[in-house]
Amino acid sequence: MKLHEYQAKALLAAYGIPLPRGEVASSPEGAEAIARSLGGRVVVKAQIHAGGRGKAGGIRLVETPQEAREAAAALVGKRLVTPQTGPQGAPVHAVLVAEAVAIAQELYLAVVLDAAALGPAVVASALGGVDIEEVARQSPEKIVRLVPDPLLGLLPFQGRQIAYALGLPSTLVRPFADIAGGLYRLFVEKDCSLVEINPLALTPDGRLLAVDAKVVLDDDALFRHPDLAALRDREQEDPLEAAAADAHIAYVRLDGDVGCLVNGAGLAMATLDLMTRAGVRPANFLDVGGGASQERVEQAFRIILEDPRVRWVLVNVFGGILRCDVVARGILAAVRAKGSCPPLVVRMLGTNMEEGRALLREAGLSVTFVETLQEAGDRLRSLRGGL
Ligand code: GDP
Ligand code: MN
């Protein structure tokens, strides 16, 4: 689950990380009042669950409270399209109004879960800011990585090591190590999958301030943090992913055109891998679960049918505890509710497979039964070629 910048900054503050002063507003008048109370120049920042706002006009530096009001009016209630949102953009319901800081240098500092290293990695660069992706691509040697022992956490000397590697002056080594230590503790204690400060600004008077903040929480650990779970902003989420999350269905939207209904996360992953290798582009990951009920299958299939990009559907079910006839009944219920169904390619093996296949066959749908995923890939490719 993603947090908004202002929510992420509240967490950073709780871990002693220095920030520019600021407050969130949901109206132009509110933004003006905050700007007045801060005094001087402020920055008005669109709050959406995506970065790249600077490049998209979502970050506005202004001189007066009146200008802050105008900047907020231009953002609130609109959708902002950034390089990270996709063409549909994300709705702006609030702006963060923060004191504008003078920036001498923009650093990058993050903690990410590194699956290969089997733990959280600290990633930093002296070349932070809006072009960090470009830096990572073109000059990977300018990115410093350190994987602390997860049982010990980030030790102070390791924080200092990173500061030296970035070439920071000696006066900034301790402040930087404190920030890195705080960020690492936040990552672990709040069960994050990412915490990122970009830019970590170095001011001309020699202070380090977190000018931007991003926090992504591990959904599977949210039950341990009801206060954080309450920060969820459903409007920022993909509507189909949000519907799946509400139904406790593991679903991730991808960018292909073949909807995939599979039982079991491992089988679902393998299915996506094999389809991708066969030149078929999955529209989603979906694990309906091992012991799903007919209602759950129906919900899952409705989510697939709601995706306007889905032109064909692959069903790959290995009937064990979940019986194939239950899957078929769930599918048919969803199709009845929707009133239509794209061509289906169905691999249905295991418990009650004959009954499941018969139900689908007799429903008058366009359905091809296959025995292997190889055949499924071939069939889906020829369906695409035939259109
Ligand atoms: P993002 O584009 O969504 O990552 O939004 P950021 O909050 O990181 O802002 C983008 C860029 O705007 C930063 O890298 C800075 O260069 C600039 N910026 C943001 N806030 C300030 C500020 O208070 N002062 C100055 N001088 N620049 C800022
Ligand atoms: Mn940023």
JSON list of C-alpha atoms and ligand atoms in Angstrom, two decimals, residues 5 43 45 50-55 59 61 99-103 106 129-130 198-199 211-212, ligand 1:
[
{"chain": "A", "resi": 5, "resn": "GLU", "atom": "CA", "xyz": [3.92, 12.31, 0.57]},
{"chain": "A", "resi": 43, "resn": "VAL", "atom": "CA", "xyz": [6.04, 25.04, -2.67]},
{"chain": "A", "resi": 45, "resn": "LYS", "atom": "CA", "xyz": [2.70, 19.94, -4.14]},
{"chain": "A", "resi": 50, "resn": "ALA", "atom": "CA", "xyz": [2.95, 8.59, -7.95]},
{"chain": "A", "resi": 51, "resn": "GLY", "atom": "CA", "xyz": [6.21, 10.40, -8.48]},
{"chain": "A", "resi": 52, "resn": "GLY", "atom": "CA", "xyz": [7.33, 12.39, -11.47]},
{"chain": "A", "resi": 53, "resn": "ARG", "atom": "CA", "xyz": [5.14, 15.28, -10.32]},
{"chain": "A", "resi": 54, "resn": "GLY", "atom": "CA", "xyz": [7.88, 17.85, -10.81]},
{"chain": "A", "resi": 55, "resn": "LYS", "atom": "CA", "xyz": [8.09, 17.07, -14.50]},
{"chain": "A", "resi": 59, "resn": "ILE", "atom": "CA", "xyz": [5.11, 20.90, -7.95]},
{"chain": "A", "resi": 61, "resn": "LEU", "atom": "CA", "xyz": [7.18, 27.14, -6.29]},
{"chain": "A", "resi": 99, "resn": "GLU", "atom": "CA", "xyz": [8.21, 26.11, 3.03]},
{"chain": "A", "resi": 100, "resn": "ALA", "atom": "CA", "xyz": [10.38, 26.36, -0.08]},
{"chain": "A", "resi": 101, "resn": "VAL", "atom": "CA", "xyz": [13.96, 25.53, 0.71]},
{"chain": "A", "resi": 102, "resn": "ALA", "atom": "CA", "xyz": [17.02, 26.73, -1.15]},
{"chain": "A", "resi": 103, "resn": "ILE", "atom": "CA", "xyz": [18.80, 23.67, -2.52]},
{"chain": "A", "resi": 106, "resn": "GLU", "atom": "CA", "xyz": [20.00, 17.01, -4.29]},
{"chain": "A", "resi": 129, "resn": "GLY", "atom": "CA", "xyz": [16.54, 14.60, -7.94]},
{"chain": "A", "resi": 130, "resn": "VAL", "atom": "CA", "xyz": [14.10, 14.11, -10.75]},
{"chain": "A", "resi": 198, "resn": "ASN", "atom": "CA", "xyz": [14.37, 12.06, -3.24]},
{"chain": "A", "resi": 199, "resn": "PRO", "atom": "CA", "xyz": [15.61, 14.67, -3.06]},
{"chain": "A", "resi": 211, "resn": "VAL", "atom": "CA", "xyz": [12.13, 17.58, 0.53]},
{"chain": "A", "resi": 212, "resn": "ASP", "atom": "CA", "xyz": [10.18, 14.59, -0.83]},
{"chain": "B", "resi": 1, "resn": "GDP", "atom": "P1", "xyz": [8.48, 14.39, -7.63]},
{"chain": "B", "resi": 1, "resn": "GDP", "atom": "O1", "xyz": [8.82, 15.03, -8.95]},
{"chain": "B", "resi": 1, "resn": "GDP", "atom": "O2", "xyz": [7.12, 13.80, -7.64]},
{"chain": "B", "resi": 1, "resn": "GDP", "atom": "O3", "xyz": [9.52, 13.44, -7.18]},
{"chain": "B", "resi": 1, "resn": "GDP", "atom": "O4", "xyz": [8.39, 15.60, -6.55]},
{"chain": "B", "resi": 1, "resn": "GDP", "atom": "P2", "xyz": [9.52, 16.27, -5.61]},
{"chain": "B", "resi": 1, "resn": "GDP", "atom": "O5", "xyz": [8.88, 16.66, -4.34]},
{"chain": "B", "resi": 1, "resn": "GDP", "atom": "O6", "xyz": [10.73, 15.42, -5.51]},
{"chain": "B", "resi": 1, "resn": "GDP", "atom": "O7", "xyz": [9.87, 17.60, -6.40]},
{"chain": "B", "resi": 1, "resn": "GDP", "atom": "C1", "xyz": [10.51, 17.59, -7.66]},
{"chain": "B", "resi": 1, "resn": "GDP", "atom": "C2", "xyz": [11.63, 18.60, -7.71]},
{"chain": "B", "resi": 1, "resn": "GDP", "atom": "O8", "xyz": [11.12, 19.88, -7.42]},
{"chain": "B", "resi": 1, "resn": "GDP", "atom": "C3", "xyz": [12.72, 18.37, -6.68]},
{"chain": "B", "resi": 1, "resn": "GDP", "atom": "O9", "xyz": [13.69, 17.46, -7.12]},
{"chain": "B", "resi": 1, "resn": "GDP", "atom": "C4", "xyz": [13.28, 19.77, -6.54]},
{"chain": "B", "resi": 1, "resn": "GDP", "atom": "O10", "xyz": [14.23, 20.01, -7.56]},
{"chain": "B", "resi": 1, "resn": "GDP", "atom": "C5", "xyz": [12.09, 20.65, -6.77]},
{"chain": "B", "resi": 1, "resn": "GDP", "atom": "N1", "xyz": [11.59, 21.10, -5.46]},
{"chain": "B", "resi": 1, "resn": "GDP", "atom": "C6", "xyz": [10.63, 20.53, -4.70]},
{"chain": "B", "resi": 1, "resn": "GDP", "atom": "N2", "xyz": [10.48, 21.20, -3.53]},
{"chain": "B", "resi": 1, "resn": "GDP", "atom": "C7", "xyz": [11.39, 22.22, -3.57]},
{"chain": "B", "resi": 1, "resn": "GDP", "atom": "C8", "xyz": [11.75, 23.28, -2.68]},
{"chain": "B", "resi": 1, "resn": "GDP", "atom": "O11", "xyz": [11.23, 23.43, -1.57]},
{"chain": "B", "resi": 1, "resn": "GDP", "atom": "N3", "xyz": [12.72, 24.12, -3.08]},
{"chain": "B", "resi": 1, "resn": "GDP", "atom": "C9", "xyz": [13.35, 24.00, -4.29]},
{"chain": "B", "resi": 1, "resn": "GDP", "atom": "N4", "xyz": [14.32, 24.87, -4.60]},
{"chain": "B", "resi": 1, "resn": "GDP", "atom": "N5", "xyz": [13.05, 23.02, -5.15]},
{"chain": "B", "resi": 1, "resn": "GDP", "atom": "C10", "xyz": [12.08, 22.15, -4.80]}
]
